[in-house]
Coordinates of N, CA and C in Angstrom, one line a residue:
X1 N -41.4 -33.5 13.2 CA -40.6 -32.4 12.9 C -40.3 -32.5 11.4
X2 N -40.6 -31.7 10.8 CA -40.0 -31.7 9.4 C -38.6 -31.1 9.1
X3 N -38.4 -31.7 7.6 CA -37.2 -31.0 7.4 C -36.3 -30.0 7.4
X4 N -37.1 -29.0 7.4 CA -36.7 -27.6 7.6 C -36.1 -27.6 9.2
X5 N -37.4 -27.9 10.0 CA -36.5 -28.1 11.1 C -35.4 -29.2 11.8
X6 N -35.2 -29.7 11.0 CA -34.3 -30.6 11.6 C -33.0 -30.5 10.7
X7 N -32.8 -29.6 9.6 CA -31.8 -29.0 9.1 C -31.0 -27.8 10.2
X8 N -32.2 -27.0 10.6 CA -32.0 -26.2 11.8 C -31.4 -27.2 13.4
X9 N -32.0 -28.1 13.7 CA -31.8 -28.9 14.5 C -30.6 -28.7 14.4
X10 N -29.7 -29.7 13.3 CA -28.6 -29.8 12.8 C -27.4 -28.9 12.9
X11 N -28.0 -28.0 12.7 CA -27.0 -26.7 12.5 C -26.9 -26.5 14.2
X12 N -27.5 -26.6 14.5 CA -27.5 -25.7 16.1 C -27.0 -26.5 16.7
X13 N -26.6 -28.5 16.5 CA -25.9 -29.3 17.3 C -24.6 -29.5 17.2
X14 N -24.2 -28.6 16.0 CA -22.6 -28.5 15.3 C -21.8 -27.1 15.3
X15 N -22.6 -26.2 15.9 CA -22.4 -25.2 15.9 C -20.8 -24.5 16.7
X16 N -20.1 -23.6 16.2 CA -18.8 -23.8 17.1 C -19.0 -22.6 18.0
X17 N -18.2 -22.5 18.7 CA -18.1 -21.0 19.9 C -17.8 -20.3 19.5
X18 N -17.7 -19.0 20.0 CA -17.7 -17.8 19.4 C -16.1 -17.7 19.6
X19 N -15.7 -16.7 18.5 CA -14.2 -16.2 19.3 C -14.1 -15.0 19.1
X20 N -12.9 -14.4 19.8 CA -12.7 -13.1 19.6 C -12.5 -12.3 18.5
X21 N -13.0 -11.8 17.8 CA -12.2 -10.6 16.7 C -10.9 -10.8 16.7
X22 N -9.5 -11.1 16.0 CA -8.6 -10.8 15.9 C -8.1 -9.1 15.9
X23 N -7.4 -8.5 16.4 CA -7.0 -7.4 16.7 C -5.7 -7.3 15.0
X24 N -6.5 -5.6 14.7 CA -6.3 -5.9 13.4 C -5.2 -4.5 13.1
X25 N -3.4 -5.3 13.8 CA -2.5 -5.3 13.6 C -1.7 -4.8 12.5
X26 N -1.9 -4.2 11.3 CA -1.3 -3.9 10.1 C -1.2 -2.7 9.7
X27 N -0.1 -2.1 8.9 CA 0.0 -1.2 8.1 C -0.6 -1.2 6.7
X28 N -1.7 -0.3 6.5 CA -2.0 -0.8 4.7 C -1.2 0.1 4.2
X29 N -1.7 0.0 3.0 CA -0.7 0.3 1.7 C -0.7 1.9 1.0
X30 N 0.5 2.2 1.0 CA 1.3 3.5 0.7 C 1.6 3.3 -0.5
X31 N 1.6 4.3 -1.2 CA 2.4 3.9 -2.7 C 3.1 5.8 -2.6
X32 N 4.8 5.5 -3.1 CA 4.9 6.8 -3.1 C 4.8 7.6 -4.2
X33 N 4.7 7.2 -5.5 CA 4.3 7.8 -6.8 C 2.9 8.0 -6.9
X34 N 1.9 8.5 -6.4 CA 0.3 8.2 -6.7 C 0.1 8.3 -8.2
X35 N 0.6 9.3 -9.5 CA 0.6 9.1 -10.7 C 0.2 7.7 -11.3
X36 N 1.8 7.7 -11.1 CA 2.2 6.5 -11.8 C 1.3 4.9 -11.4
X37 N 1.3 4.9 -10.2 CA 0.7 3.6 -9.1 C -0.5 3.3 -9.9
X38 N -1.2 5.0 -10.1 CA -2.9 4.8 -10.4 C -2.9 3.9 -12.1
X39 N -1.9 4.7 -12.5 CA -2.0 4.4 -14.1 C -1.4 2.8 -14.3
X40 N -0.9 2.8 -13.5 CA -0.3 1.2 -13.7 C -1.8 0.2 -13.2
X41 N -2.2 0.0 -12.4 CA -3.2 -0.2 -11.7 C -4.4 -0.6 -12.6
X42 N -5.3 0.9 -13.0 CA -5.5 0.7 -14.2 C -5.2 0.0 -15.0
X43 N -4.1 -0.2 -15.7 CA -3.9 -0.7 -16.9 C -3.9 -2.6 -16.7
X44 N -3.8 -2.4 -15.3 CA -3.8 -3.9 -15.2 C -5.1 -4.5 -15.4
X45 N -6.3 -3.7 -14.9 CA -7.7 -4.1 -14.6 C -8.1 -3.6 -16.2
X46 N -7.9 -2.9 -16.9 CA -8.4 -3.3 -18.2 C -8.4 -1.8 -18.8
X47 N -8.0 -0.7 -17.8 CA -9.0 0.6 -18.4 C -7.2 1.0 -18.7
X48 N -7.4 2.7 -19.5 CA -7.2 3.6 -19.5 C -6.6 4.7 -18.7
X49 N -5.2 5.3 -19.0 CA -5.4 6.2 -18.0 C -4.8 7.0 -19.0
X50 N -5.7 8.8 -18.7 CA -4.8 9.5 -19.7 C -4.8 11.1 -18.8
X51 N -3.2 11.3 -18.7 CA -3.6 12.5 -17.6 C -2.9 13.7 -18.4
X52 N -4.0 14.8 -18.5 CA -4.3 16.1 -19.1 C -2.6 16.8 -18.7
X53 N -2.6 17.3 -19.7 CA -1.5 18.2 -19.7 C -2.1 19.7 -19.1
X54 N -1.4 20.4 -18.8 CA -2.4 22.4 -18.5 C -2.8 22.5 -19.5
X55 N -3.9 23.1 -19.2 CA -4.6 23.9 -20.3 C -5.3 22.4 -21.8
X56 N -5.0 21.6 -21.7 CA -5.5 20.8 -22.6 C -6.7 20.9 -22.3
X57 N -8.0 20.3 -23.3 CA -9.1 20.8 -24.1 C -9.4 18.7 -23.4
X58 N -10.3 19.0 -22.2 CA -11.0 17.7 -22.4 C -11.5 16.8 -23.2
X59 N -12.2 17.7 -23.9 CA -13.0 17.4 -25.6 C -12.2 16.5 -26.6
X60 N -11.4 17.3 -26.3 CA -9.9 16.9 -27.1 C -9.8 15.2 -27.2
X61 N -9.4 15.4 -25.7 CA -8.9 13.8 -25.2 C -10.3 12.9 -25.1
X62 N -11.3 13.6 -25.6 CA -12.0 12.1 -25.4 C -12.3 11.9 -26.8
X63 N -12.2 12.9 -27.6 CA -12.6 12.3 -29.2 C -11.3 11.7 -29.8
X64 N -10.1 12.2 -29.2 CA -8.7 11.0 -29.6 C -8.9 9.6 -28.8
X65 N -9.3 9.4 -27.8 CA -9.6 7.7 -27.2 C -10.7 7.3 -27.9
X66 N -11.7 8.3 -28.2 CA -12.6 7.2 -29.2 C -13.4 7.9 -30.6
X67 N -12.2 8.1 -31.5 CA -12.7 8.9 -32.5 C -14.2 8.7 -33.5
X68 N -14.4 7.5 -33.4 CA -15.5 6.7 -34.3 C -17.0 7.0 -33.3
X69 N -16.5 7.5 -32.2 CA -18.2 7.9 -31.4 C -19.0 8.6 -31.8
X70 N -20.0 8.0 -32.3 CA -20.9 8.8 -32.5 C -21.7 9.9 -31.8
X71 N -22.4 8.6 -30.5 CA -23.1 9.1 -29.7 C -22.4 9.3 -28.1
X72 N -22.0 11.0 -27.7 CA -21.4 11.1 -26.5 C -22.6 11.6 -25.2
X73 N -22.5 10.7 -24.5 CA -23.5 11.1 -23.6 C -23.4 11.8 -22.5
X74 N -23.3 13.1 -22.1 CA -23.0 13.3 -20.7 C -23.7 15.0 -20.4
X75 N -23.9 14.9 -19.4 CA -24.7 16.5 -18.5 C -23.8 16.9 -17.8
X76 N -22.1 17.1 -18.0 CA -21.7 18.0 -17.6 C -21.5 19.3 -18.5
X77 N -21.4 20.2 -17.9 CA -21.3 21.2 -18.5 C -19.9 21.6 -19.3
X78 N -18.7 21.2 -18.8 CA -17.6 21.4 -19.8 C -17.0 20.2 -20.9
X79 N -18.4 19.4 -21.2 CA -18.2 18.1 -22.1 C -19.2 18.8 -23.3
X80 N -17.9 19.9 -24.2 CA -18.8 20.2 -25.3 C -19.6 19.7 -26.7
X81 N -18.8 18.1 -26.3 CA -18.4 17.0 -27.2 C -19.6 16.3 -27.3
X82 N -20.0 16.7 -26.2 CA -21.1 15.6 -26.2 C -22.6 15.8 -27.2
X83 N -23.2 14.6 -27.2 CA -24.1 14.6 -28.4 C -25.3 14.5 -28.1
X84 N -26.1 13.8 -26.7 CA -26.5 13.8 -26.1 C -26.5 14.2 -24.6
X85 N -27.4 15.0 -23.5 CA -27.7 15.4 -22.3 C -28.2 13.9 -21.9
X86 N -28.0 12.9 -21.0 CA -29.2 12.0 -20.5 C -30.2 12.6 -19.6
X87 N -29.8 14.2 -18.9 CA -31.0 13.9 -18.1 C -31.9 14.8 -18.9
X88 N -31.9 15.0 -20.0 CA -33.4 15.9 -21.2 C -34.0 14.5 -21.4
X89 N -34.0 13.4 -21.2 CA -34.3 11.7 -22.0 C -35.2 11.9 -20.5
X90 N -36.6 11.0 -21.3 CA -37.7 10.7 -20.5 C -37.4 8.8 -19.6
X91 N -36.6 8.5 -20.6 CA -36.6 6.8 -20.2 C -35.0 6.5 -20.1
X92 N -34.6 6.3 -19.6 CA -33.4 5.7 -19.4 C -33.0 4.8 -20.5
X93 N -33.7 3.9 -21.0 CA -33.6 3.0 -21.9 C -33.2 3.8 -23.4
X94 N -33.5 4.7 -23.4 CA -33.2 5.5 -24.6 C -31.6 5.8 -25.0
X95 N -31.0 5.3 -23.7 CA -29.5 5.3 -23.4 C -29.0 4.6 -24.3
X96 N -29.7 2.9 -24.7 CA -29.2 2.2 -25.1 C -28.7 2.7 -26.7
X97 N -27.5 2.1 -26.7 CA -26.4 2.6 -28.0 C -25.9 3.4 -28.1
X98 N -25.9 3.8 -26.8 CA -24.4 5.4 -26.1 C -23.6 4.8 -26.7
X99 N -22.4 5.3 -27.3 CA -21.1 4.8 -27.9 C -20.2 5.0 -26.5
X100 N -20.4 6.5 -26.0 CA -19.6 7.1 -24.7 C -20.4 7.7 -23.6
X101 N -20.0 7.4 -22.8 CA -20.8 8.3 -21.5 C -20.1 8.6 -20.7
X102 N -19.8 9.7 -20.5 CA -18.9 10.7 -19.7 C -19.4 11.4 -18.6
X103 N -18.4 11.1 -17.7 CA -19.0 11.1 -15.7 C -17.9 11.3 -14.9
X104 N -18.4 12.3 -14.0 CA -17.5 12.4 -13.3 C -17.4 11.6 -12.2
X105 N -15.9 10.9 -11.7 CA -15.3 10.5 -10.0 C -15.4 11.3 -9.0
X106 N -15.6 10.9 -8.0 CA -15.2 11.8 -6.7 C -14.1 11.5 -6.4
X107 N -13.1 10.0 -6.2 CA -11.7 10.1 -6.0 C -11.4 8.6 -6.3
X108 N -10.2 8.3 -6.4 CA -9.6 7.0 -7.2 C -8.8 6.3 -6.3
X109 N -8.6 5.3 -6.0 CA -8.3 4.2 -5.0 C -6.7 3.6 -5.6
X110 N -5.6 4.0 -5.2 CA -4.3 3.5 -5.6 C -4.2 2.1 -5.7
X111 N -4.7 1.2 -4.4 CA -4.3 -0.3 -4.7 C -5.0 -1.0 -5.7
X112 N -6.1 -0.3 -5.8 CA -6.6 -1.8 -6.8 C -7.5 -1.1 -8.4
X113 N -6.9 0.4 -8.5 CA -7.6 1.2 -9.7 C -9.2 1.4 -9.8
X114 N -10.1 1.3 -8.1 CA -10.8 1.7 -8.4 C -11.6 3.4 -8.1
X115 N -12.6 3.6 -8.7 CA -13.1 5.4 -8.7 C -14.5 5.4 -8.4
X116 N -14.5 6.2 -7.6 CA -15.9 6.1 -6.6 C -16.7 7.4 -7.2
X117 N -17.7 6.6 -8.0 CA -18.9 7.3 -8.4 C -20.6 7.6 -7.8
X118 N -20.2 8.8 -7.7 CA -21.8 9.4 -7.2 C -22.5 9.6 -8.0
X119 N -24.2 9.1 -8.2 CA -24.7 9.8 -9.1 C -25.3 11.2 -9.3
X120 N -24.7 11.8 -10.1 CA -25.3 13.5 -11.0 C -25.3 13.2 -11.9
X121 N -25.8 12.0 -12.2 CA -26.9 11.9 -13.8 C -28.6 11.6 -13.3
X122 N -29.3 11.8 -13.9 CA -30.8 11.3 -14.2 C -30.5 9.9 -14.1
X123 N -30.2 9.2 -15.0 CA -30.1 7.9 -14.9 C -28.7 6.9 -14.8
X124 N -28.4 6.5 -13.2 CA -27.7 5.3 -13.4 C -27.3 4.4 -14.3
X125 N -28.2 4.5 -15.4 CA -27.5 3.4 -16.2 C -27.1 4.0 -17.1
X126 N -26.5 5.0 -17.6 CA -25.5 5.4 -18.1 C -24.0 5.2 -17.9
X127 N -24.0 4.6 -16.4 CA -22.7 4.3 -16.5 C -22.0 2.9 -16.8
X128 N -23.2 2.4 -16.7 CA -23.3 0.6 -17.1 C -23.7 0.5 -19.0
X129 N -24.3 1.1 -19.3 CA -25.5 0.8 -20.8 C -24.1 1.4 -21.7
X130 N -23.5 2.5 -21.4 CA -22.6 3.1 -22.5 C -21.1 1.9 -23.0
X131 N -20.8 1.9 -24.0 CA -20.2 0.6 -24.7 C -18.9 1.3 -24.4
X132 N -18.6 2.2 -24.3 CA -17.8 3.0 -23.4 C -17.8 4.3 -22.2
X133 N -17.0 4.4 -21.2 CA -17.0 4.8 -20.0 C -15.9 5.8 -19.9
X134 N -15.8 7.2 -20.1 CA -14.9 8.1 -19.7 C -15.2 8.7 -17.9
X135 N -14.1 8.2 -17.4 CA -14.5 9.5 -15.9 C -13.6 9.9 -16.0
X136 N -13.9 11.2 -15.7 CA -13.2 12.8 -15.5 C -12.8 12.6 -13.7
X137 N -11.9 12.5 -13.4 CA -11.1 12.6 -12.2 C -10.2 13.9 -11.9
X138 N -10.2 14.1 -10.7 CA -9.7 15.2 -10.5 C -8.4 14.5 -9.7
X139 N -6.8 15.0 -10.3 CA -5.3 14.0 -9.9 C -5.2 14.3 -8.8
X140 N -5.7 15.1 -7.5 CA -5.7 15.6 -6.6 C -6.3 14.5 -5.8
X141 N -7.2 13.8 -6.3 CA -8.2 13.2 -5.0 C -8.2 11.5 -5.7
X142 N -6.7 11.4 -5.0 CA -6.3 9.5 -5.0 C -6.1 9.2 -3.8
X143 N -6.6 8.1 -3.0 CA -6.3 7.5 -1.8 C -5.4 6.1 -2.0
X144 N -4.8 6.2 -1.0 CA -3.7 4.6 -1.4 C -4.5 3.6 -1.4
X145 N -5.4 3.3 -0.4 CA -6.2 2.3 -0.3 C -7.7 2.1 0.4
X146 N -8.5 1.5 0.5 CA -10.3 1.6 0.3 C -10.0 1.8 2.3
X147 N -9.0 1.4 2.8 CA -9.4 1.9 4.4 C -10.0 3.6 4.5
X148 N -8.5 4.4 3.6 CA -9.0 5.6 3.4 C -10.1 6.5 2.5
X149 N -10.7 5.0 1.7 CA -11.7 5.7 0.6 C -12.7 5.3 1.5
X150 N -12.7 4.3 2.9 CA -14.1 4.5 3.5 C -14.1 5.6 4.6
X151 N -12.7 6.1 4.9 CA -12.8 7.0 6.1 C -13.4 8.4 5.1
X152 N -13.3 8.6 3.9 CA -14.1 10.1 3.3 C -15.3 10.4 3.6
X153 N -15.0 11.6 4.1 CA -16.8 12.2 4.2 C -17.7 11.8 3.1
X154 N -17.3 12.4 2.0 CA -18.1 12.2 0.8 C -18.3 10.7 0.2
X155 N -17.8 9.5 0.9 CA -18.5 8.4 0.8 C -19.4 8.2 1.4
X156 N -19.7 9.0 2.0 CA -20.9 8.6 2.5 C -22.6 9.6 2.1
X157 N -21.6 10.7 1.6 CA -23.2 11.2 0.9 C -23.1 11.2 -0.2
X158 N -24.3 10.4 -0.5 CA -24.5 10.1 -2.1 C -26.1 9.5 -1.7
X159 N -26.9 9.4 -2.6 CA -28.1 8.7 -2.9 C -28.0 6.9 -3.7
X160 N -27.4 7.3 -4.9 CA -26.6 6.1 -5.5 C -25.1 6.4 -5.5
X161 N -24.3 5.5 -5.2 CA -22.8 5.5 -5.8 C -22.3 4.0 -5.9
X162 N -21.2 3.9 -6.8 CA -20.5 2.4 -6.8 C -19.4 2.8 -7.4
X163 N -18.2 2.0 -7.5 CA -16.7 1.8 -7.5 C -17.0 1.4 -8.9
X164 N -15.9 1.9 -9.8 CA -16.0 1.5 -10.6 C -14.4 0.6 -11.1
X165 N -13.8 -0.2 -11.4 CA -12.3 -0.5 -11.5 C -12.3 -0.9 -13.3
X166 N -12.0 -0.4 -14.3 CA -12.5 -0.8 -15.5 C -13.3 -1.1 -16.4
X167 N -13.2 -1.9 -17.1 CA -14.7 -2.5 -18.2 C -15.1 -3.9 -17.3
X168 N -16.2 -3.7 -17.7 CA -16.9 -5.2 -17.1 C -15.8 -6.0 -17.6
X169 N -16.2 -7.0 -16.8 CA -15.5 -7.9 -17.4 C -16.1 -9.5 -16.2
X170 N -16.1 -10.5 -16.7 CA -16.4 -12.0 -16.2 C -15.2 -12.7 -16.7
X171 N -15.4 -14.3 -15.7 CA -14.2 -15.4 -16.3 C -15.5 -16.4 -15.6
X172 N -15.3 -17.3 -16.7 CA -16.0 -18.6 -16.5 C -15.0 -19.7 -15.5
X173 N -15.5 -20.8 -15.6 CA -14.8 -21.9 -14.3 C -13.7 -22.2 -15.2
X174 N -13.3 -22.1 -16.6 CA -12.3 -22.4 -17.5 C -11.0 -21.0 -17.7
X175 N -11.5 -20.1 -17.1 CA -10.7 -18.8 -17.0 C -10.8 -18.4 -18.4
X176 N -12.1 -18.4 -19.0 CA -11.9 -17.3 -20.3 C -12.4 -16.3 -20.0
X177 N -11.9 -14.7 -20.0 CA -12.2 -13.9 -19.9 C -13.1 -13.3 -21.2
X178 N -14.1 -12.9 -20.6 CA -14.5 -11.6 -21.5 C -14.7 -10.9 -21.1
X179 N -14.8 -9.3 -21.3 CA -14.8 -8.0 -21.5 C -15.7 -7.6 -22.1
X180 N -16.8 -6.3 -21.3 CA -17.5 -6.3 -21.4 C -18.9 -6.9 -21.2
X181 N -19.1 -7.8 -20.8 CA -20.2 -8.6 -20.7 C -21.1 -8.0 -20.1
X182 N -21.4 -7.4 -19.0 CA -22.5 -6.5 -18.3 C -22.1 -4.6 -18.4
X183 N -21.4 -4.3 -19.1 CA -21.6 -2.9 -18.4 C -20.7 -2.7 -19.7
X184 N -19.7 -1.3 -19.8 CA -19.1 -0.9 -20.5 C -17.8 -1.9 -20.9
X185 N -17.4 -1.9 -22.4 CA -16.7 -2.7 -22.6 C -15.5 -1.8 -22.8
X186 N -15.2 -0.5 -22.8 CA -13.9 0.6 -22.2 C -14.5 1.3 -21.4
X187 N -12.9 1.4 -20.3 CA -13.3 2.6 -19.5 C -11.8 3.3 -19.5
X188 N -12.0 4.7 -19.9 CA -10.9 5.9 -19.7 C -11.3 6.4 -18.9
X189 N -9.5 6.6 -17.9 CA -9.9 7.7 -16.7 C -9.0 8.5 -17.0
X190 N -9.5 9.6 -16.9 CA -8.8 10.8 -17.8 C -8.9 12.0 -16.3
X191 N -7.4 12.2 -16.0 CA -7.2 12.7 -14.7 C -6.7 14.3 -14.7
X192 N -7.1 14.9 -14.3 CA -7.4 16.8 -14.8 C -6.8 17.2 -13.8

């Protein structure tokens, strides 16, 4: 017998019994301000929150969060700001040195600040490659917590999607944080 199998051996002589599922007992989590909850939330995980007044000029608010941008990236249509279309770009890679890239959420998660993005861009990596991250959120569509962001229809049709909860960010075994390290090093959620 070789190793392999006698690692297997091993495993299958130590093995414990099965038990039952615990019966899963609990009330999740309510929050009764959804505003406020989200913006606090946010601000804890690293990002932004900036919610439009009537009639305010989106354009507006994303060239006041990041005046020095050069390059704005986004294919919506009421982002006039922007400087770049990504899906007219042949390569994705062409992304690299977006200053901003601007996307929309489908809905925002109260307990832990995160925003569930589908993709309606060309390329996914615009939401990772840009050195900052605006999503356009609609204040209407917050759930208290991910029980009810998996009960949504619309989590489940998408081709790509992923949560997004602020700027990248890592911590080594010494707890130094840094920001940014894989994906955007800001993220604004700017709620309409």
């Amino acid at each position: 017998m070789g190793s392999k199998e006698e690692i297997f051996a091993r495993i299958k002589a130590h093995s414990v019994d099965q038990v039952e599922r615990p019966e899963m007992t609990f009330t999740p989590l309510t929050f009764p301000e959804p505003l406020a909850q989200f913006e606090k939330i946010l601000k804890a995980v690293g990002a932004n929150c900036v919610l439009l007044d009537k009639g305010q000029d989106v354009n507006e608010a994303i060239r006041k969060a990041y005046p020095e941008a050069k390059t704005i990236a986004s294919n919506l249509p009421e982002i006039t700001c922007a400087t770049v279309n990504p899906d007219t770009l042949d390569d994705p890679r062409e992304l690299n040195g977006t200053d901003v890239g601007v996307i929309r959420g489908e809905f925002g998660v109260l307990e832990n600040g995160m925003v569930w993005i589908n993709q309606h861009t060309r390329y996914k990596a615009l939401f990772f490659i840009a050195e900052a991250l605006v999503v356009l959120l609609d204040r209407n569509e917050l759930v208290n917590n991910m029980h009810e962001a998996y009960a949504r229809p619309d989590f489940d049709n998408y081709g790509y999607g992923c949560f997004i909860a602020g700027p990248s960010k890592t911590a080594d075994i010494e707890q130094a944080l840094v920001i940014g390290a894989h994906g955007a090093r800001g993220v604004t959620v700017i709620l309409e």
